[in-house]
Amino acid sequence: MKAKSLPQKKIISALAMASSSLLHPSASWAQESASLEEIVVTATRREMKASDIPFNISAISGSEIEDANLVDMQDLMRAMPGITVADGGGRFSENNNVITIRGLNVDPSATDRRFLSDPTVSTYVGNTPVFANFILKDINRVEALRGPQGTLYGSGSLGGTVRFVMNEPDASSFAGRIDSSFGQTEGSDGENFSVHGMINLPLSDDLALRVSGGLIDNAGIVDYVNVYETDANGVPTAAGGDVAHGGPVYSNNRDADTVEIDYVRAGLKWTPSDNFEATLTHMSQEGDYGGRRQTTSAADGWGEYYDEYEIGAVINEPASNSSEFTSLEMTYDVGFATLSSSTSRYERTFEGTSDNTGFFAANGWLFYYGYGYMLRPAIAAERQNSEKAFVQELRLVSNGDRQVEWTLGAFYMDQEASAAQQTRALGFQEWATAVEPEGFGYGYGLYYDPSTNVTFDWTHDRDFKDFALYGELTWHLSDDWSATLGARYFDNEDNVVSQTSFPIWFAFNPVVEDQNKDSDTLLKVNLAWNASESTMVYGTISEGYRRGGTNAAPVRPNPNYPNDPEWDSFESDYALNYELGVKSQGDDYNYTISAFYVDWSDPQVNVATPSGAYYAVANGDSASSKGIETEFNWATSDNVTLFGGYTYVDASLSEDLYLHDASELTDGKSALRATSGAQLPGTARSTFNIGAKYESRLENGLLMVTRVDGYYQTSVENSILNIDPDWAASMSGFDLWFMSMTLVSDNWTASLVANNIFNDRGTVATFKEEYMTSDIANGFYGTGQKDFISNPRTLTLKASYSF
């Protein structure tokens, strides 16, 4: 193994020895009572303790995020009981919202084609509904709301909502902070480095500016051991310079999956009176990724297996992204209620290259694309996604403790989104020109335009407009009982223009324009009983919704269009959520226990059409999810805080899954893709979270904090397509352990952090050999098979200074 394992072993040994001494402190250390941090949330549009909200919500404060060394969304969601994220590294996470709550997901965990349907969990930054894997720095708290939230949030949601609440400017005092980290990951020859700074500057008694930003530069761990050498134009180099007959020249791109991110946020807050305040915020983040954090467990074309941190791609797979948004949030206390306005614009883009050679090999296409003679097969999929939107949301929330409390809101979004892919047969034009005198050349490779080497060119442009009215009314029937009724009315319109080009000799270049409109009303009812001063029992029935849309895929009756007309559009899907729970909080403990059942109608599946391989969304019949969620925190009398939770989720298809394909119609139904009872992918039936934090004061006055966190999940399914050999697979369960030791003074901290201490290899998804493989008959000795793995053991030194 290439990693600097000896220094890591020494550090781990030192960490273990130090933690042992901490767990058995000397008598001279001053003993202090541990206490629970009280987190106030605004999930219901009012400031409330999480324990007083009558539905299942998790909240984690910014200080806890710092203590746990949580930097990105994947690690954060895993720290919250019962929330699942497919962890595929920085390149994957920047382009895919793969948060799953209560198992509501039917897409393969490995797919990166989730751009035609919305995610099942909505994400908010402040009050802006936007997805971006923003770096978790200078953050106040994160709130995770389980179950549909369409009566509280304008964008609606099917399975839940996650809110990222940032720190705001403060006119009362000047403050600043700078922190940095240095670390190393198992499997890498390089180091990880980050730096972050924040300054809060009062400009007057009622005006303040807060600016924060930083950069992350992480070394890669995955070696692209058999990538082709290329020229300046990306064309594979021929051995011996023989373009007509030479094979590829291989090279090793070591530690390829580098991560480079820079980010900045600026906020300006004006509070001219006790009744009015306005906050203007701008955030931007850019990332560059050298390759996939995925490894190959199958053999290459020579029958040799790859090492632990190696991948079989023959093309480098870089990617980049950019995300930014600007928001203006204003609140005005009109006495009986508070009027709030949130106006925002955001824009995000992604582009990346993927090695699709293994996909062509698995389908037996390489020979027909000329590679049976070229001997340097290289199929690159170049993908671009973008999204921008204007969002306006107005809310009126009643003030004070009244017998009847209410929230009213209006929401409008104008969103433009596009997705595109060009698949190129790299080097074909050069090879065809070289062998043309021998009678080959353009006689082969008839499946693409030889002037560009493009085999497939697809664009999908969407203009989506959504309007909604929503609200809730809570009636306090007595001191102990309250009832809530909620409703959301929506009206949306989806306009799509799609263009698809296949092999040029087909003269097939259809442009399809289509439109989809939808409107409906969603309802929610909740009943809560304060069984005692510290305990609440509640029940909720709520409806969730995800918009339908148009695929704009070319369909019959035109004989040149290969797809059944049912592929033209897809229906909205609905979730009917039932939840029964109990919450309790005392001075030194809190816990939540909830049971849920979700009936999911017409679940949307991101797939490709059976004929023609167009990207599309289809609807299944029905699925369901049921389970138990638990979460607890307990501050013991000996300076130890214990926390954790257990979640059981049984999410499965309720009916057999069929997808449209007229060529396979049998008794009015298309070919079977999955059977009733199939476990929904990506979500483990059981997950455990457990942790402990110990605080003690040293003789020199410094505070020492030792923290240990553990996570375990049982096996998950790779795909809902449980009878499809290309996708059906079970991923074994795994556990991850984290430990840190932090010295805290009045104005500085220093930490030693170990993530994935035992270096357990957690595989969360896979591209199987049946889907992407080798093809030695046509010169492809690499492979497209790859596994999505958890981040290996990483040791980090952190320091911060506040002023």
Short mmCIF file of N, CA, C and O in Angstrom, two decimals, residues 179-272:
data_model
loop_
_atom_site.label_atom_id
_atom_site.label_comp_id
_atom_site.label_asym_id
_atom_site.label_seq_id
_atom_site.Cartn_x
_atom_site.Cartn_y
_atom_site.Cartn_z
N ASP A 179 -9.17 29.26 10.95
CA ASP A 179 -8.82 27.89 11.30
C ASP A 179 -8.21 27.19 10.10
O ASP A 179 -8.41 27.60 8.95
N SER A 180 -7.45 26.18 10.39
CA SER A 180 -6.76 25.44 9.34
C SER A 180 -6.65 23.98 9.75
O SER A 180 -6.76 23.63 10.94
N SER A 181 -6.45 23.10 8.77
CA SER A 181 -6.30 21.68 9.04
C SER A 181 -5.27 21.09 8.10
O SER A 181 -5.06 21.58 6.99
N PHE A 182 -4.63 20.03 8.57
CA PHE A 182 -3.64 19.30 7.78
C PHE A 182 -3.81 17.83 8.10
O PHE A 182 -3.88 17.44 9.28
N GLY A 183 -3.94 16.98 7.06
CA GLY A 183 -4.17 15.58 7.32
C GLY A 183 -3.73 14.70 6.18
O GLY A 183 -3.22 15.17 5.15
N GLN A 184 -3.95 13.39 6.38
CA GLN A 184 -3.58 12.42 5.36
C GLN A 184 -4.54 11.25 5.39
O GLN A 184 -5.05 10.85 6.44
N THR A 185 -4.85 10.72 4.20
CA THR A 185 -5.82 9.64 4.04
C THR A 185 -5.11 8.37 3.61
O THR A 185 -4.22 8.40 2.74
N GLU A 186 -5.51 7.25 4.20
CA GLU A 186 -4.96 5.95 3.83
C GLU A 186 -5.14 5.72 2.33
O GLU A 186 -6.20 5.96 1.77
N GLY A 187 -4.08 5.26 1.68
CA GLY A 187 -4.12 5.02 0.25
C GLY A 187 -3.58 6.15 -0.58
O GLY A 187 -3.48 6.03 -1.80
N SER A 188 -3.20 7.27 0.07
CA SER A 188 -2.75 8.44 -0.68
C SER A 188 -1.29 8.75 -0.36
O SER A 188 -0.83 8.59 0.77
N ASP A 189 -0.57 9.23 -1.38
CA ASP A 189 0.78 9.73 -1.17
C ASP A 189 0.81 11.22 -0.87
O ASP A 189 1.87 11.79 -0.61
N GLY A 190 -0.34 11.87 -0.94
CA GLY A 190 -0.41 13.31 -0.72
C GLY A 190 -1.06 13.64 0.61
O GLY A 190 -1.36 12.78 1.43
N GLU A 191 -1.27 14.94 0.82
CA GLU A 191 -1.85 15.43 2.07
C GLU A 191 -3.11 16.23 1.79
O GLU A 191 -3.34 16.70 0.67
N ASN A 192 -3.91 16.39 2.83
CA ASN A 192 -5.12 17.19 2.79
C ASN A 192 -4.87 18.49 3.54
O ASN A 192 -4.28 18.49 4.64
N PHE A 193 -5.34 19.59 2.97
CA PHE A 193 -5.11 20.89 3.60
C PHE A 193 -6.36 21.74 3.45
O PHE A 193 -7.05 21.69 2.42
N SER A 194 -6.67 22.52 4.47
CA SER A 194 -7.78 23.47 4.37
C SER A 194 -7.47 24.70 5.21
O SER A 194 -6.72 24.63 6.19
N VAL A 195 -8.06 25.81 4.83
CA VAL A 195 -7.96 27.04 5.61
C VAL A 195 -9.29 27.77 5.48
O VAL A 195 -9.94 27.74 4.42
N HIS A 196 -9.72 28.37 6.56
CA HIS A 196 -11.01 29.07 6.58
C HIS A 196 -10.88 30.31 7.45
O HIS A 196 -10.19 30.30 8.48
N GLY A 197 -11.54 31.39 7.02
CA GLY A 197 -11.53 32.62 7.80
C GLY A 197 -12.90 33.25 7.85
O GLY A 197 -13.73 33.08 6.94
N MET A 198 -13.18 33.96 8.94
CA MET A 198 -14.45 34.67 9.10
C MET A 198 -14.18 35.97 9.83
O MET A 198 -13.36 36.04 10.76
N ILE A 199 -14.87 37.04 9.42
CA ILE A 199 -14.82 38.30 10.13
C ILE A 199 -16.22 38.89 10.19
O ILE A 199 -16.95 38.90 9.20
N ASN A 200 -16.61 39.32 11.41
CA ASN A 200 -17.89 39.98 11.62
C ASN A 200 -17.60 41.43 11.99
O ASN A 200 -16.95 41.71 13.01
N LEU A 201 -18.09 42.36 11.19
CA LEU A 201 -17.71 43.76 11.31
C LEU A 201 -18.95 44.64 11.50
O LEU A 201 -19.73 44.82 10.56
N PRO A 202 -19.16 45.18 12.70
CA PRO A 202 -20.26 46.15 12.88
C PRO A 202 -19.94 47.44 12.12
O PRO A 202 -18.86 48.03 12.31
N LEU A 203 -20.83 47.88 11.26
CA LEU A 203 -20.63 49.12 10.52
C LEU A 203 -21.33 50.28 11.20
O LEU A 203 -20.96 51.45 10.97
N SER A 204 -22.33 50.00 12.00
CA SER A 204 -23.03 51.00 12.81
C SER A 204 -23.82 50.25 13.85
O SER A 204 -23.71 49.03 13.98
N ASP A 205 -24.65 50.98 14.60
CA ASP A 205 -25.45 50.32 15.63
C ASP A 205 -26.48 49.36 15.05
O ASP A 205 -26.93 48.45 15.73
N ASP A 206 -26.86 49.59 13.78
CA ASP A 206 -27.91 48.76 13.19
C ASP A 206 -27.49 48.08 11.89
O ASP A 206 -28.33 47.54 11.19
N LEU A 207 -26.20 48.11 11.57
CA LEU A 207 -25.73 47.53 10.31
C LEU A 207 -24.45 46.73 10.56
O LEU A 207 -23.53 47.22 11.23
N ALA A 208 -24.39 45.51 10.04
CA ALA A 208 -23.21 44.65 10.24
C ALA A 208 -22.93 43.86 8.97
O ALA A 208 -23.83 43.50 8.21
N LEU A 209 -21.65 43.60 8.78
CA LEU A 209 -21.17 42.82 7.64
C LEU A 209 -20.45 41.59 8.17
O LEU A 209 -19.63 41.68 9.09
N ARG A 210 -20.74 40.45 7.58
CA ARG A 210 -20.05 39.20 7.95
C ARG A 210 -19.56 38.54 6.67
O ARG A 210 -20.35 38.32 5.74
N VAL A 211 -18.27 38.24 6.62
CA VAL A 211 -17.66 37.62 5.44
C VAL A 211 -16.89 36.39 5.91
O VAL A 211 -16.15 36.44 6.89
N SER A 212 -17.08 35.30 5.21
CA SER A 212 -16.32 34.08 5.51
C SER A 212 -15.96 33.39 4.20
O SER A 212 -16.63 33.58 3.18
N GLY A 213 -14.91 32.61 4.23
CA GLY A 213 -14.49 31.89 3.03
C GLY A 213 -13.30 31.02 3.33
O GLY A 213 -12.73 31.04 4.43
N GLY A 214 -12.92 30.25 2.33
CA GLY A 214 -11.79 29.37 2.53
C GLY A 214 -11.56 28.49 1.32
O GLY A 214 -12.18 28.66 0.26
N LEU A 215 -10.65 27.55 1.51
CA LEU A 215 -10.36 26.59 0.45
C LEU A 215 -10.04 25.24 1.06
O LEU A 215 -9.60 25.13 2.20
N ILE A 216 -10.29 24.21 0.26
CA ILE A 216 -10.00 22.83 0.62
C ILE A 216 -9.18 22.22 -0.51
O ILE A 216 -9.55 22.35 -1.68
N ASP A 217 -8.08 21.60 -0.18
CA ASP A 217 -7.21 20.96 -1.17
C ASP A 217 -6.88 19.57 -0.65
O ASP A 217 -5.96 19.40 0.17
N ASN A 218 -7.63 18.57 -1.10
CA ASN A 218 -7.45 17.20 -0.64
C ASN A 218 -6.78 16.35 -1.71
O ASN A 218 -7.18 16.38 -2.88
N ALA A 219 -5.77 15.61 -1.31
CA ALA A 219 -5.11 14.68 -2.22
C ALA A 219 -6.06 13.52 -2.54
O ALA A 219 -6.97 13.20 -1.77
N GLY A 220 -5.85 12.90 -3.69
CA GLY A 220 -6.65 11.75 -4.07
C GLY A 220 -6.14 10.47 -3.45
O GLY A 220 -5.03 10.41 -2.89
N ILE A 221 -6.94 9.41 -3.57
CA ILE A 221 -6.54 8.09 -3.08
C ILE A 221 -6.60 7.03 -4.17
O ILE A 221 -5.97 5.98 -4.06
N VAL A 222 -7.33 7.29 -5.25
CA VAL A 222 -7.59 6.27 -6.28
C VAL A 222 -6.62 6.43 -7.43
O VAL A 222 -6.44 7.53 -7.97
N ASP A 223 -5.97 5.32 -7.83
CA ASP A 223 -5.04 5.31 -8.96
C ASP A 223 -5.74 4.81 -10.22
O ASP A 223 -6.31 3.71 -10.23
N TYR A 224 -5.70 5.61 -11.29
CA TYR A 224 -6.14 5.18 -12.61
C TYR A 224 -4.93 4.49 -13.26
O TYR A 224 -4.13 5.12 -13.94
N VAL A 225 -4.80 3.17 -13.02
CA VAL A 225 -3.54 2.48 -13.30
C VAL A 225 -3.35 2.12 -14.76
O VAL A 225 -2.24 1.79 -15.18
N ASN A 226 -4.45 2.11 -15.56
CA ASN A 226 -4.29 1.74 -16.97
C ASN A 226 -5.00 2.74 -17.89
O ASN A 226 -5.68 2.35 -18.84
N VAL A 227 -4.83 4.04 -17.60
CA VAL A 227 -5.38 5.04 -18.51
C VAL A 227 -4.48 5.18 -19.73
O VAL A 227 -3.26 4.97 -19.67
N TYR A 228 -5.08 5.54 -20.85
CA TYR A 228 -4.31 5.76 -22.07
C TYR A 228 -3.57 7.10 -21.99
O TYR A 228 -4.12 8.10 -21.53
N GLU A 229 -2.35 7.10 -22.48
CA GLU A 229 -1.69 8.36 -22.73
C GLU A 229 -2.37 9.04 -23.92
O GLU A 229 -2.82 8.38 -24.85
N THR A 230 -2.50 10.36 -23.85
CA THR A 230 -3.18 11.10 -24.92
C THR A 230 -2.34 12.29 -25.37
O THR A 230 -1.42 12.72 -24.66
N ASP A 231 -2.69 12.80 -26.55
CA ASP A 231 -2.04 14.01 -27.00
C ASP A 231 -2.78 15.23 -26.45
O ASP A 231 -3.69 15.10 -25.63
N ALA A 232 -2.40 16.41 -26.91
CA ALA A 232 -2.98 17.64 -26.38
C ALA A 232 -4.47 17.74 -26.67
O ALA A 232 -5.19 18.48 -25.99
N ASN A 233 -4.97 17.00 -27.66
CA ASN A 233 -6.39 17.03 -28.02
C ASN A 233 -7.19 15.91 -27.37
O ASN A 233 -8.37 15.72 -27.69
N GLY A 234 -6.56 15.15 -26.48
CA GLY A 234 -7.24 14.06 -25.81
C GLY A 234 -7.34 12.80 -26.62
O GLY A 234 -8.06 11.87 -26.24
N VAL A 235 -6.61 12.69 -27.74
CA VAL A 235 -6.64 11.51 -28.59
C VAL A 235 -5.65 10.48 -28.06
O VAL A 235 -4.48 10.82 -27.80
N PRO A 236 -6.06 9.22 -27.85
CA PRO A 236 -5.14 8.21 -27.34
C PRO A 236 -3.91 8.04 -28.24
O PRO A 236 -4.02 7.97 -29.47
N THR A 237 -2.74 8.00 -27.61
CA THR A 237 -1.48 7.84 -28.33
C THR A 237 -1.31 6.39 -28.80
O THR A 237 -1.62 5.45 -28.05
N ALA A 238 -0.82 6.20 -30.02
CA ALA A 238 -0.59 4.86 -30.56
C ALA A 238 0.82 4.39 -30.24
O ALA A 238 1.79 5.16 -30.35
N ALA A 239 0.97 3.14 -29.86
CA ALA A 239 2.28 2.57 -29.57
C ALA A 239 3.16 2.64 -30.82
O ALA A 239 2.72 2.29 -31.92
N GLY A 240 4.39 3.10 -30.63
CA GLY A 240 5.33 3.20 -31.74
C GLY A 240 4.95 4.25 -32.76
O GLY A 240 5.53 4.28 -33.85
N GLY A 241 3.96 5.07 -32.44
CA GLY A 241 3.52 6.09 -33.39
C GLY A 241 2.72 5.54 -34.56
O GLY A 241 2.42 6.27 -35.50
N ASP A 242 2.34 4.24 -34.52
CA ASP A 242 1.61 3.61 -35.61
C ASP A 242 0.11 3.82 -35.39
O ASP A 242 -0.57 3.01 -34.74
N VAL A 243 -0.42 4.91 -35.95
CA VAL A 243 -1.82 5.26 -35.73
C VAL A 243 -2.75 4.19 -36.29
O VAL A 243 -3.82 3.92 -35.75
N ALA A 244 -2.35 3.54 -37.39
CA ALA A 244 -3.21 2.56 -38.04
C ALA A 244 -3.28 1.25 -37.28
O ALA A 244 -4.36 0.64 -37.18
N HIS A 245 -2.15 0.78 -36.71
CA HIS A 245 -2.13 -0.56 -36.15
C HIS A 245 -1.62 -0.64 -34.70
O HIS A 245 -1.65 -1.71 -34.10
N GLY A 246 -1.14 0.48 -34.16
CA GLY A 246 -0.57 0.44 -32.81
C GLY A 246 -1.61 0.38 -31.72
O GLY A 246 -2.70 0.96 -31.84
N GLY A 247 -1.27 -0.33 -30.68
CA GLY A 247 -2.14 -0.39 -29.52
C GLY A 247 -1.96 0.84 -28.64
O GLY A 247 -1.20 1.76 -28.97
N PRO A 248 -2.64 0.89 -27.51
CA PRO A 248 -2.54 2.06 -26.64
C PRO A 248 -1.23 2.07 -25.87
O PRO A 248 -0.55 1.04 -25.72
N VAL A 249 -0.87 3.24 -25.37
CA VAL A 249 0.25 3.41 -24.45
C VAL A 249 -0.36 3.70 -23.08
O VAL A 249 -1.08 4.70 -22.91
N TYR A 250 -0.11 2.83 -22.11
CA TYR A 250 -0.73 2.96 -20.80
C TYR A 250 0.12 3.83 -19.87
O TYR A 250 1.35 3.88 -19.97
N SER A 251 -0.57 4.50 -18.94
CA SER A 251 0.10 5.26 -17.89
C SER A 251 -0.68 5.09 -16.59
O SER A 251 -1.80 4.56 -16.59
N ASN A 252 -0.10 5.53 -15.50
CA ASN A 252 -0.74 5.42 -14.19
C ASN A 252 -0.95 6.83 -13.63
O ASN A 252 0.00 7.52 -13.31
N ASN A 253 -2.21 7.23 -13.55
CA ASN A 253 -2.55 8.53 -12.95
C ASN A 253 -2.80 8.28 -11.47
O ASN A 253 -3.89 7.92 -11.05
N ARG A 254 -1.77 8.50 -10.66
CA ARG A 254 -1.84 8.18 -9.23
C ARG A 254 -2.63 9.24 -8.46
O ARG A 254 -2.58 10.42 -8.77
N ASP A 255 -3.34 8.76 -7.43
CA ASP A 255 -4.09 9.66 -6.54
C ASP A 255 -4.91 10.65 -7.36
O ASP A 255 -4.85 11.87 -7.15
N ALA A 256 -5.68 10.13 -8.30
CA ALA A 256 -6.32 10.98 -9.31
C ALA A 256 -7.51 11.76 -8.76
O ALA A 256 -7.81 12.86 -9.25
N ASP A 257 -8.22 11.25 -7.78
CA ASP A 257 -9.48 11.85 -7.35
C ASP A 257 -9.27 13.02 -6.38
O ASP A 257 -9.82 13.06 -5.29
N THR A 258 -8.47 13.96 -6.80
CA THR A 258 -8.20 15.14 -5.99
C THR A 258 -9.47 15.99 -5.85
O THR A 258 -10.36 15.98 -6.70
N VAL A 259 -9.52 16.77 -4.78
CA VAL A 259 -10.64 17.67 -4.52
C VAL A 259 -10.08 19.04 -4.21
O VAL A 259 -9.30 19.21 -3.27
N GLU A 260 -10.48 20.02 -5.01
CA GLU A 260 -10.08 21.41 -4.77
C GLU A 260 -11.34 22.27 -4.77
O GLU A 260 -12.04 22.36 -5.77
N ILE A 261 -11.63 22.88 -3.64
CA ILE A 261 -12.85 23.67 -3.48
C ILE A 261 -12.48 25.02 -2.86
O ILE A 261 -11.71 25.08 -1.90
N ASP A 262 -13.01 26.08 -3.42
CA ASP A 262 -12.92 27.39 -2.77
C ASP A 262 -14.33 27.96 -2.65
O ASP A 262 -15.19 27.75 -3.51
N TYR A 263 -14.57 28.68 -1.58
CA TYR A 263 -15.91 29.14 -1.27
C TYR A 263 -15.85 30.47 -0.53
O TYR A 263 -14.86 30.81 0.13
N VAL A 264 -16.92 31.24 -0.63
CA VAL A 264 -17.01 32.53 0.06
C VAL A 264 -18.48 32.82 0.33
O VAL A 264 -19.37 32.45 -0.45
N ARG A 265 -18.74 33.46 1.46
CA ARG A 265 -20.08 33.92 1.77
C ARG A 265 -19.99 35.30 2.41
O ARG A 265 -19.14 35.54 3.28
N ALA A 266 -20.85 36.21 1.98
CA ALA A 266 -20.89 37.56 2.54
C ALA A 266 -22.33 37.89 2.90
O ALA A 266 -23.24 37.64 2.11
N GLY A 267 -22.53 38.45 4.09
CA GLY A 267 -23.86 38.82 4.53
C GLY A 267 -23.87 40.23 5.08
O GLY A 267 -22.92 40.65 5.78
N LEU A 268 -24.91 40.97 4.78
CA LEU A 268 -25.09 42.33 5.28
C LEU A 268 -26.46 42.39 5.95
O LEU A 268 -27.49 42.14 5.30
N LYS A 269 -26.47 42.71 7.26
CA LYS A 269 -27.73 42.73 8.00
C LYS A 269 -28.01 44.14 8.53
O LYS A 269 -27.15 44.77 9.14
N TRP A 270 -29.25 44.60 8.28
CA TRP A 270 -29.69 45.93 8.70
C TRP A 270 -30.88 45.77 9.63
O TRP A 270 -31.87 45.12 9.27
N THR A 271 -30.78 46.33 10.83
CA THR A 271 -31.85 46.26 11.82
C THR A 271 -32.16 47.68 12.30
O THR A 271 -31.71 48.11 13.37
N PRO A 272 -32.91 48.45 11.52
CA PRO A 272 -33.16 49.85 11.88
C PRO A 272 -34.12 50.02 13.05
O PRO A 272 -34.18 51.10 13.64
#
